[in-house]
PDB file of C-alpha atoms in Angstrom:
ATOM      1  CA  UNK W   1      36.890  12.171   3.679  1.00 78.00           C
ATOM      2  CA  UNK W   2      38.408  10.645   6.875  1.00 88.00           C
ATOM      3  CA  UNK W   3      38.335   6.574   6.436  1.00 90.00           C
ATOM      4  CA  UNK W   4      35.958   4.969   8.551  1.00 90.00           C
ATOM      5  CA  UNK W   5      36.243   3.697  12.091  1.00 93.00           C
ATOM      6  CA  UNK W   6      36.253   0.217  13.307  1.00 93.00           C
ATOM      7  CA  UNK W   7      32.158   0.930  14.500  1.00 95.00           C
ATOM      8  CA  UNK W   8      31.693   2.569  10.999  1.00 91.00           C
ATOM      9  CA  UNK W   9      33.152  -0.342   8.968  1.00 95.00           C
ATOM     10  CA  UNK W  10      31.551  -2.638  10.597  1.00 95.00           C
ATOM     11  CA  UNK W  11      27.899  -0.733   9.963  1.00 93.00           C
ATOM     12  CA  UNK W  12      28.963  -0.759   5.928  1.00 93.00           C
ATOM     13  CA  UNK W  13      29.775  -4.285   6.226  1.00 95.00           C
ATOM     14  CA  UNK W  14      26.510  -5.518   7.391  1.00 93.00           C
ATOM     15  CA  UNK W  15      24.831  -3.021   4.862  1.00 92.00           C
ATOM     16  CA  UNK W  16      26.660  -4.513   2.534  1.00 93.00           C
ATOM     17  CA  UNK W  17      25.759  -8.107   3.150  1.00 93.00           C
ATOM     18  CA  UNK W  18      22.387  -7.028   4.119  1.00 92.00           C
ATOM     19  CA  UNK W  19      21.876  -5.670   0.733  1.00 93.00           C
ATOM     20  CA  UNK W  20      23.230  -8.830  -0.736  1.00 94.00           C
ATOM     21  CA  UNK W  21      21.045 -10.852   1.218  1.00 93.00           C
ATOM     22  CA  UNK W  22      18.877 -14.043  -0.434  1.00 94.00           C
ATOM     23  CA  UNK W  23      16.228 -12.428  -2.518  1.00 95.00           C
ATOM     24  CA  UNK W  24      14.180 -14.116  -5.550  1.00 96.00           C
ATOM     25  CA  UNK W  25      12.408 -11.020  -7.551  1.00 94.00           C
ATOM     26  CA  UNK W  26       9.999 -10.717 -10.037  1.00 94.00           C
ATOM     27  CA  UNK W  27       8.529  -7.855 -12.105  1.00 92.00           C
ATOM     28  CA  UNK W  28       5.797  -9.248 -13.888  1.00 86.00           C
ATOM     29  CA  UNK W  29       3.945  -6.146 -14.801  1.00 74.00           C
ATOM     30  CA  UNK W  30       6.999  -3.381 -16.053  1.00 70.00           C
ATOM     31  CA  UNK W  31       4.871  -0.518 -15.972  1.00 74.00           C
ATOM     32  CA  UNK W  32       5.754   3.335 -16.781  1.00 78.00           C
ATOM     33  CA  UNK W  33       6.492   3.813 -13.066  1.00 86.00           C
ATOM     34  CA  UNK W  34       7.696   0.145 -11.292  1.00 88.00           C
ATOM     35  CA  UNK W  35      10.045  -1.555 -13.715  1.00 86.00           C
ATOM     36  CA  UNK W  36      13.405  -3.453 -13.584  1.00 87.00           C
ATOM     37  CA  UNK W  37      15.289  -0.308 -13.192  1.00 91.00           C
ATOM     38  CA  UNK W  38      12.707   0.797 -10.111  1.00 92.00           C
ATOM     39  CA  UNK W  39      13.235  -2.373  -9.085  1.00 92.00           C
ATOM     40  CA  UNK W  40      16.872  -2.046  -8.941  1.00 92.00           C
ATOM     41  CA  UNK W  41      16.875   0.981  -6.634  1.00 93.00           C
ATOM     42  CA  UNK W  42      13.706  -0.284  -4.492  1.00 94.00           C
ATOM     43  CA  UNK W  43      15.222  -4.246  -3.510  1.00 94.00           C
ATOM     44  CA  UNK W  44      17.854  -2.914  -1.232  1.00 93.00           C
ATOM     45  CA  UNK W  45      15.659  -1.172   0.938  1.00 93.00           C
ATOM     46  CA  UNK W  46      13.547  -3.881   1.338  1.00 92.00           C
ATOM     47  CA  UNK W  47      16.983  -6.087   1.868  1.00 94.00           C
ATOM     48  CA  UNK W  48      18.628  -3.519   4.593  1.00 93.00           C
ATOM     49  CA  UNK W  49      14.840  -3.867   6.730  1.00 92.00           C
ATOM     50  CA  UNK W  50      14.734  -7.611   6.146  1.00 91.00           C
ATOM     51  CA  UNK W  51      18.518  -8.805   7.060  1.00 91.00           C
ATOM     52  CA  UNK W  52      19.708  -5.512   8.442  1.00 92.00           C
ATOM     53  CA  UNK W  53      17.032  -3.529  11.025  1.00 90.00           C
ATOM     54  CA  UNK W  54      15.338  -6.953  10.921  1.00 88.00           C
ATOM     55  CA  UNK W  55      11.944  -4.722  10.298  1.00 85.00           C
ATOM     56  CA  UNK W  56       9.099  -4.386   8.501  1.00 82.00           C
ATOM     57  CA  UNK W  57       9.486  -1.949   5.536  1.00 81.00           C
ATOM     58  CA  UNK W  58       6.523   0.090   7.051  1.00 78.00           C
ATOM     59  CA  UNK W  59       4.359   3.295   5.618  1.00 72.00           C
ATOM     60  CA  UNK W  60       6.697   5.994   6.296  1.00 83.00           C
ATOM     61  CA  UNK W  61       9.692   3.973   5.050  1.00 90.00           C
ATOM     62  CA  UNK W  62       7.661   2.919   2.013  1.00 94.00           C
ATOM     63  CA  UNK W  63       6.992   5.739   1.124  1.00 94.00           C
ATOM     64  CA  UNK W  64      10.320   7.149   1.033  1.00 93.00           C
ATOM     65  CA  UNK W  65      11.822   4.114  -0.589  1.00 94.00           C
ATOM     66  CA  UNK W  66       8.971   4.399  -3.285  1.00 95.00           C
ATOM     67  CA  UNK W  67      10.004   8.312  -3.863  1.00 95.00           C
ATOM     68  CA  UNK W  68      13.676   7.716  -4.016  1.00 94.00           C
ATOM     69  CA  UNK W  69      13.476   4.524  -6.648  1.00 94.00           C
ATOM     70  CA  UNK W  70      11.275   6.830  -8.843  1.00 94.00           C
ATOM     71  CA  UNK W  71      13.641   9.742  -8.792  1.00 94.00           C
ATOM     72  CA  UNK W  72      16.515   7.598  -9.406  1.00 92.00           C
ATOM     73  CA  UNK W  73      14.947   6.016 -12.309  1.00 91.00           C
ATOM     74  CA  UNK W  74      14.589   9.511 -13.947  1.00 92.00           C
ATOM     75  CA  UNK W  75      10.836  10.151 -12.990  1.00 94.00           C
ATOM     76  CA  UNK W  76       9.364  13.767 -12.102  1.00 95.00           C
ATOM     77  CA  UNK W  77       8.454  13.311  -8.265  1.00 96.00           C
ATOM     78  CA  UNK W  78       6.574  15.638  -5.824  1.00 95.00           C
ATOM     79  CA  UNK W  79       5.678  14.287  -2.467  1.00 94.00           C
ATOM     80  CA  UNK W  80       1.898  15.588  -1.499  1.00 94.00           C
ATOM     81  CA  UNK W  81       2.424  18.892   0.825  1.00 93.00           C
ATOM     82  CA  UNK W  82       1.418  18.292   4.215  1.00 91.00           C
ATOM     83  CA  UNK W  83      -2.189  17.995   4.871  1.00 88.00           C
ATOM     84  CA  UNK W  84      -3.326  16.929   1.609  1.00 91.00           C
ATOM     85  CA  UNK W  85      -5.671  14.436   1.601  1.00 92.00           C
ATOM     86  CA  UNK W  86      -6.295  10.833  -0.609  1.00 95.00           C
ATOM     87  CA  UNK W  87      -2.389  11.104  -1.864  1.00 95.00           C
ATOM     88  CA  UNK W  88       0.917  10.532  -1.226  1.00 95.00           C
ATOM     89  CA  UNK W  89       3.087  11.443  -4.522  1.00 96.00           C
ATOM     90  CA  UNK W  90       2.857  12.404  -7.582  1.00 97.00           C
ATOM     91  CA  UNK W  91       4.682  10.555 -10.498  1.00 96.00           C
ATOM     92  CA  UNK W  92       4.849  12.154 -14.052  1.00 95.00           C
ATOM     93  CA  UNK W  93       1.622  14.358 -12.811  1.00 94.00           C
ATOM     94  CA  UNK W  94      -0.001  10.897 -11.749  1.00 94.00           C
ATOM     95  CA  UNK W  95      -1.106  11.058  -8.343  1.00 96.00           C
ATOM     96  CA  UNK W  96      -0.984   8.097  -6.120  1.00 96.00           C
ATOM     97  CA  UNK W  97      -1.946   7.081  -2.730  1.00 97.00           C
ATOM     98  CA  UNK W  98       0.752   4.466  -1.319  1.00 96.00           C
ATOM     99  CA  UNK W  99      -0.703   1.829   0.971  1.00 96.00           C
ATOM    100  CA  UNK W 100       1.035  -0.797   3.363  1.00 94.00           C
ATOM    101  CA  UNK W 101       0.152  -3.514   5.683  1.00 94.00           C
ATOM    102  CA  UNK W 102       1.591  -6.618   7.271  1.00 92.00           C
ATOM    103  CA  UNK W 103      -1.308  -7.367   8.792  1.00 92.00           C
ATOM    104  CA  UNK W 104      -1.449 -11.383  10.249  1.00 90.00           C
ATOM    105  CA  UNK W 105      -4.672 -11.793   8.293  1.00 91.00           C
ATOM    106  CA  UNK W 106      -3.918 -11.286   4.557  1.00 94.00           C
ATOM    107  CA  UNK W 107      -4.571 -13.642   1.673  1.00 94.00           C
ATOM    108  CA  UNK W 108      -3.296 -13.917  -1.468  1.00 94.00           C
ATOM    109  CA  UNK W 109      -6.791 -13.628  -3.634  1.00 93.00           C
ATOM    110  CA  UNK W 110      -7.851 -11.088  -2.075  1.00 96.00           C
ATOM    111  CA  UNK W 111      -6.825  -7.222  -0.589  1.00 97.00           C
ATOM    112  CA  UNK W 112      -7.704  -5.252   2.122  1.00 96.00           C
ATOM    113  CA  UNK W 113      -7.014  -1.534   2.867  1.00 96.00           C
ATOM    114  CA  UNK W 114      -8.140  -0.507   6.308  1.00 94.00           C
ATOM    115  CA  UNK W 115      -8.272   3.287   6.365  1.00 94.00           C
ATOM    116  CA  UNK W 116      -8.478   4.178   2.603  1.00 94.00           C
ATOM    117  CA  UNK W 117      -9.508   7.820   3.965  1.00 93.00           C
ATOM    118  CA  UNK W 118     -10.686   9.791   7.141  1.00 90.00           C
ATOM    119  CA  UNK W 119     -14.596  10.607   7.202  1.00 88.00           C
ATOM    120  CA  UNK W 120     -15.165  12.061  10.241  1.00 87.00           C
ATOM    121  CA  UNK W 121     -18.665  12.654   8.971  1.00 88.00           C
ATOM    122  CA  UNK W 122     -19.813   8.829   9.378  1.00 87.00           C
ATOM    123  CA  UNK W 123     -20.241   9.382  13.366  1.00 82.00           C
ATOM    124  CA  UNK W 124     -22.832  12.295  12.286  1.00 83.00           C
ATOM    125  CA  UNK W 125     -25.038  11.009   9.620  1.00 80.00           C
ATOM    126  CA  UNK W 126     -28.282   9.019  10.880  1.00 81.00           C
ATOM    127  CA  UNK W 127     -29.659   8.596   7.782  1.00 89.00           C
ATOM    128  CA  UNK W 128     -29.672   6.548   4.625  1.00 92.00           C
ATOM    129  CA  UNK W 129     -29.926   9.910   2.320  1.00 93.00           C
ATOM    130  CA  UNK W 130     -27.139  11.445   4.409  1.00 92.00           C
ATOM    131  CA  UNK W 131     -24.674   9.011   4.366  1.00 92.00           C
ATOM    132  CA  UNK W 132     -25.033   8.112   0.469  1.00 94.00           C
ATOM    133  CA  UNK W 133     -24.915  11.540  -0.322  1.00 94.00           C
ATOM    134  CA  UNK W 134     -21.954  12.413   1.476  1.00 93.00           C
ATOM    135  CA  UNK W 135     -20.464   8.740   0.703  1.00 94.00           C
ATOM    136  CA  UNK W 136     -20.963   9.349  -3.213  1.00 96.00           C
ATOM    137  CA  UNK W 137     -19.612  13.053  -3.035  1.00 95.00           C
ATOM    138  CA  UNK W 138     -16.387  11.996  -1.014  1.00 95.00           C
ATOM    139  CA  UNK W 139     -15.582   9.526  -3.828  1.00 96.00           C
ATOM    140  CA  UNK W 140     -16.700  11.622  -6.061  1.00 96.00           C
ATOM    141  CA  UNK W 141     -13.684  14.128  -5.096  1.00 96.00           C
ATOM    142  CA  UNK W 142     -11.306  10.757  -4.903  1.00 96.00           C
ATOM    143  CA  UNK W 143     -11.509   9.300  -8.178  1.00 96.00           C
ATOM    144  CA  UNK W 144     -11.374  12.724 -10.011  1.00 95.00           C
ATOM    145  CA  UNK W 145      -8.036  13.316  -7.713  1.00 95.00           C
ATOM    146  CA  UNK W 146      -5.968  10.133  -7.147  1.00 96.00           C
ATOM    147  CA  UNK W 147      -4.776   8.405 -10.138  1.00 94.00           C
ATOM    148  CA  UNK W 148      -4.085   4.469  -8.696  1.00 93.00           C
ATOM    149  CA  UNK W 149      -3.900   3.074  -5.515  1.00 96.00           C
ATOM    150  CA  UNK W 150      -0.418   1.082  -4.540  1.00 96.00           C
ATOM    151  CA  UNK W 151      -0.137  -1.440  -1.754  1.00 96.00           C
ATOM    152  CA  UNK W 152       2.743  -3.144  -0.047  1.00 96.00           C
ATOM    153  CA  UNK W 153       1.835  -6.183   1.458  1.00 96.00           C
ATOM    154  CA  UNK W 154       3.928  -8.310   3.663  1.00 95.00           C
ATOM    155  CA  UNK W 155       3.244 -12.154   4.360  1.00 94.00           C
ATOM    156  CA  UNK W 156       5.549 -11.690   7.648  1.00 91.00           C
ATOM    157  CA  UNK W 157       5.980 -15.690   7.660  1.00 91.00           C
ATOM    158  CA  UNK W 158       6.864 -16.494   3.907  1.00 93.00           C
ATOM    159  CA  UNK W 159       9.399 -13.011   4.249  1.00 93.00           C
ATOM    160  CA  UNK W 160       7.065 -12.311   1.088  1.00 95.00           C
ATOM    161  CA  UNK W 161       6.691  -8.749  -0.334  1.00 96.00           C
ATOM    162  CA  UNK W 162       3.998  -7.862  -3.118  1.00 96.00           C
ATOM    163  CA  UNK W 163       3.348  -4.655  -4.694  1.00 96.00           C
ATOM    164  CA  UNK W 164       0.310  -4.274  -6.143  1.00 96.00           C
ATOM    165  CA  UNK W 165      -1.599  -1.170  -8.274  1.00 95.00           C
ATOM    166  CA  UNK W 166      -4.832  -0.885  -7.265  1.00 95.00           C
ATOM    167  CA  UNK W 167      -6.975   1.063  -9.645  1.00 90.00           C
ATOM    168  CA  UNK W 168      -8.893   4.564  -8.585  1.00 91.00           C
ATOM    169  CA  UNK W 169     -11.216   4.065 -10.969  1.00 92.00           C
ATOM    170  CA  UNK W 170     -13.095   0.936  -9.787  1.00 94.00           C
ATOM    171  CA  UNK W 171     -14.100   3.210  -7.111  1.00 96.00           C
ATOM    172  CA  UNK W 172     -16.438   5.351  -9.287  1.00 96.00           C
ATOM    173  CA  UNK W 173     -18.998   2.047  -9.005  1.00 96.00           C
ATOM    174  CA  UNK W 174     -19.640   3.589  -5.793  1.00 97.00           C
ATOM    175  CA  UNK W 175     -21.814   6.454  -7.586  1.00 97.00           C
ATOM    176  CA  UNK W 176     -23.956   3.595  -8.751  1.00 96.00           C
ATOM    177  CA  UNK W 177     -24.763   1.930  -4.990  1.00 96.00           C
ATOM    178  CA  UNK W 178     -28.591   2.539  -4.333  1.00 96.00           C
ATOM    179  CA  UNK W 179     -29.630   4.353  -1.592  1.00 96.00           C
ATOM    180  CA  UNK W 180     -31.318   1.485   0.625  1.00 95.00           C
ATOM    181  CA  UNK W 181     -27.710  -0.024   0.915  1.00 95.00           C
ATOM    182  CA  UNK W 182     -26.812   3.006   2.940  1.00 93.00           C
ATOM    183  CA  UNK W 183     -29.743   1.924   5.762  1.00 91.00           C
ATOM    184  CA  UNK W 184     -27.617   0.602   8.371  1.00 87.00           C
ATOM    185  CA  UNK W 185     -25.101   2.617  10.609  1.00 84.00           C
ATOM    186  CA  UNK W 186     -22.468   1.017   9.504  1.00 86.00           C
ATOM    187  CA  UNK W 187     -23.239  -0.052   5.491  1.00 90.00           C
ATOM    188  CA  UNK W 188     -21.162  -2.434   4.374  1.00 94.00           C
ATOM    189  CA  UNK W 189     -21.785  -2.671   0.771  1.00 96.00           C
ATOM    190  CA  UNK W 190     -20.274  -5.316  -2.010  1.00 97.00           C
ATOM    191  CA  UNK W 191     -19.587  -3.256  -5.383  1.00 97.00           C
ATOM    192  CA  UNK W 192     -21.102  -3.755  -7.524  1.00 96.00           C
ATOM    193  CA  UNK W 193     -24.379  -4.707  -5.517  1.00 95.00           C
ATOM    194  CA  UNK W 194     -25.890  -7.856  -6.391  1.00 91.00           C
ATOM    195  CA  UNK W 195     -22.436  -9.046  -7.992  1.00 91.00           C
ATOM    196  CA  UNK W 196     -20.704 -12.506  -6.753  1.00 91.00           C
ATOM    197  CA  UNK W 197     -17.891 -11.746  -5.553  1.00 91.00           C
ATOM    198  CA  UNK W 198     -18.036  -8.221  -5.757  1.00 94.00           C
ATOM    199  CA  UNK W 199     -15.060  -6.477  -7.119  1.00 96.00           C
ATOM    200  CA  UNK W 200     -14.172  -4.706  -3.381  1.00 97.00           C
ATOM    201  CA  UNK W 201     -16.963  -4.041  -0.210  1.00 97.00           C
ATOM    202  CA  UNK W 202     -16.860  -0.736   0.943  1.00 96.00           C
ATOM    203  CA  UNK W 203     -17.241  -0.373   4.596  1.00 95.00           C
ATOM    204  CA  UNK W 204     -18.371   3.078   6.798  1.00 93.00           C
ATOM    205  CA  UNK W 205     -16.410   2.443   9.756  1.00 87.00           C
ATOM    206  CA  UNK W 206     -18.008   4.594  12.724  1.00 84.00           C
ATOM    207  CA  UNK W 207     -15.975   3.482  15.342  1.00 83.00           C
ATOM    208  CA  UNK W 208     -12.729   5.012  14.019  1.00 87.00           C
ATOM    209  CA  UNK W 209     -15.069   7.527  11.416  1.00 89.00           C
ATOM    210  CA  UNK W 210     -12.697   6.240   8.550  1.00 92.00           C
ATOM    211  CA  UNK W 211     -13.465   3.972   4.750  1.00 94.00           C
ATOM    212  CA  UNK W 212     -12.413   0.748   4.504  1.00 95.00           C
ATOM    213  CA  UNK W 213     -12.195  -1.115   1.617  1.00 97.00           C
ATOM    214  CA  UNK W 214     -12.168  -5.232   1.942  1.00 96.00           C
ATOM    215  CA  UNK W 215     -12.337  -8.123  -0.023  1.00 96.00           C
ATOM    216  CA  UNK W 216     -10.622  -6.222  -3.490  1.00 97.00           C
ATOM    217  CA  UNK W 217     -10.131  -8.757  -6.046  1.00 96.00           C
ATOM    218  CA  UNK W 218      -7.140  -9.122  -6.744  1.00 95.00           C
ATOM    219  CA  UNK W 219      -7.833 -10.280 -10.589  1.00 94.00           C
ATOM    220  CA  UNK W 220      -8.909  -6.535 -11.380  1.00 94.00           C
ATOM    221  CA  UNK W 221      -5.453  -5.361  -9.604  1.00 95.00           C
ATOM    222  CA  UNK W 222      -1.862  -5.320 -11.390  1.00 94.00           C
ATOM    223  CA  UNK W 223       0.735  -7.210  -9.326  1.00 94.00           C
ATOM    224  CA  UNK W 224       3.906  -4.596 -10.130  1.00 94.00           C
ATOM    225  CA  UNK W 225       6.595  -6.311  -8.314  1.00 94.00           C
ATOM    226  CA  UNK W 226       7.346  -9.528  -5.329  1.00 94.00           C
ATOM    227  CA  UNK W 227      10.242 -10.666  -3.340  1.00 96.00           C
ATOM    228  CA  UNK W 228      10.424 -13.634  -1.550  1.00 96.00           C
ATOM    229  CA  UNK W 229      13.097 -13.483   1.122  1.00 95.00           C
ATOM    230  CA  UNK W 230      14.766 -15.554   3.935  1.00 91.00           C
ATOM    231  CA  UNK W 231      12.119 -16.482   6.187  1.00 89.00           C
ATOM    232  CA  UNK W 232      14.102 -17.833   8.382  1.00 84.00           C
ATOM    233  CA  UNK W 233      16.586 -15.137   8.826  1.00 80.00           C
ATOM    234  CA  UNK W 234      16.641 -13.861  12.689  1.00 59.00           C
ATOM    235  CA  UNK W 235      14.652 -16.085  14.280  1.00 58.00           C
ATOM    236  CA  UNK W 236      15.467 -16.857  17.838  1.00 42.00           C
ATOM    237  CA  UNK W 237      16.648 -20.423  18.595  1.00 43.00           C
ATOM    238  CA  UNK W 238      14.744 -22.185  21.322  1.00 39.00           C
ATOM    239  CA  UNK W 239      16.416 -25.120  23.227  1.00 34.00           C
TER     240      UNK W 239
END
């Protein structure tokens, strides 16, 4: 191999310090899948976005990221073939749907997942029967499928990354949702009904025929991993 050019070295050098960047981890929750060894492999792509492509580490690159720390850490991984539907990869013949959002509203108490699944059906249905019926078979087919859920999120101000395991089987309270909350066009339903708060409300969004799930309590979630970096890094000057 050739040494590199002047271009070249100067691309490994800001990798380099890039990957070295300010970065205060923590790993509360070692689990079978994210521990300090994940950890290890997953931080510097999160570091090379941050101080190097000065970018969000977004789905697609997630994903990846997610695959590649698993494999390195000695796991059995198999991305989902294309077109499956409700997951991304499978871990040790655990199947899991990886989330991610950086979206401006996010709190710490609470989660949000804004297209848990297509559903092109909810522009269709005009009735209460219909909808819960093809609401409670559709998750139904999802819990019996995907194993956990497991969310990036990005607080784009505090440079703050949480990973968090949201798990499938909260969703089978859905079979449990009584038919008059499925009267409106567009239910949305707290789950369990009647409790306060509710562990997550499912929402039938029509206008983009997708599920949303909102207010998840985070208390019934496992925070895998965070990392709190420079917040300050790249910001513009103003005079």
């Amino acid at each position: 191999m050739t040494d590199p050019t002047p271009i070249e070295q100067r691309y490994l050098n800001d990798l380099l310090v890039a990957m070295r960047g300010h970065c205060i981890e923590s790993i509360p929750n070692s689990g079978k899948v994210v521990g300090s060894k994940f950890a290890q492999e997953f931080r510097p792509t999160l570091l090379i976005h941050h101080y190097f492509l000065k970018a969000p580490l977004a789905t697609n690159s997630f994903e990846a990221a997610f695959i590649r720390a698993a494999r390195a850490t000695g796991h059995t991984v198999a991305a989902a073939p294309d077109g499956t539907r409700f997951w991304d990869v499978e871990v040790d013949g655990k199947k899991i749907s990886l989330k991610s959002t950086s979206a401006s509203n996010l709190t710490m108490g609470k989660l949000h997942i804004s297209k848990l699944c297509e559903a092109a059906w909810i522009q269709d249905m005009r009735g209460a029967a219909q909808r819960e019926d093809a609401t409670k078979r559709l998750f139904a087919e999802y819990t019996g499928m995907v194993d956990s859920i497991i969310q990036l999120r990005l607080f784009k101000k505090k440079a703050f990354y949480e990973l968090v395991e949201i798990p499938s089987t909260i969703l089978s309270q859905v079979a449990d949702v009584p038919r008059s909350e499925f009267a409106p066009d567009g239910p949305s339903i707290g789950i369990p009904v009647g409790t306060n708060p509710p562990d997550f409300t499912l929402k039938l969004d029509r206008s983009d025929a997708k599920i949303t799930l909102a207010n998840i309590n985070k208390g019934i979630c496992r925070i895998l991993g965070n990392w709190s970096l420079d917040p300050e890094f790249g910001k513009v000057e103003t005079v």
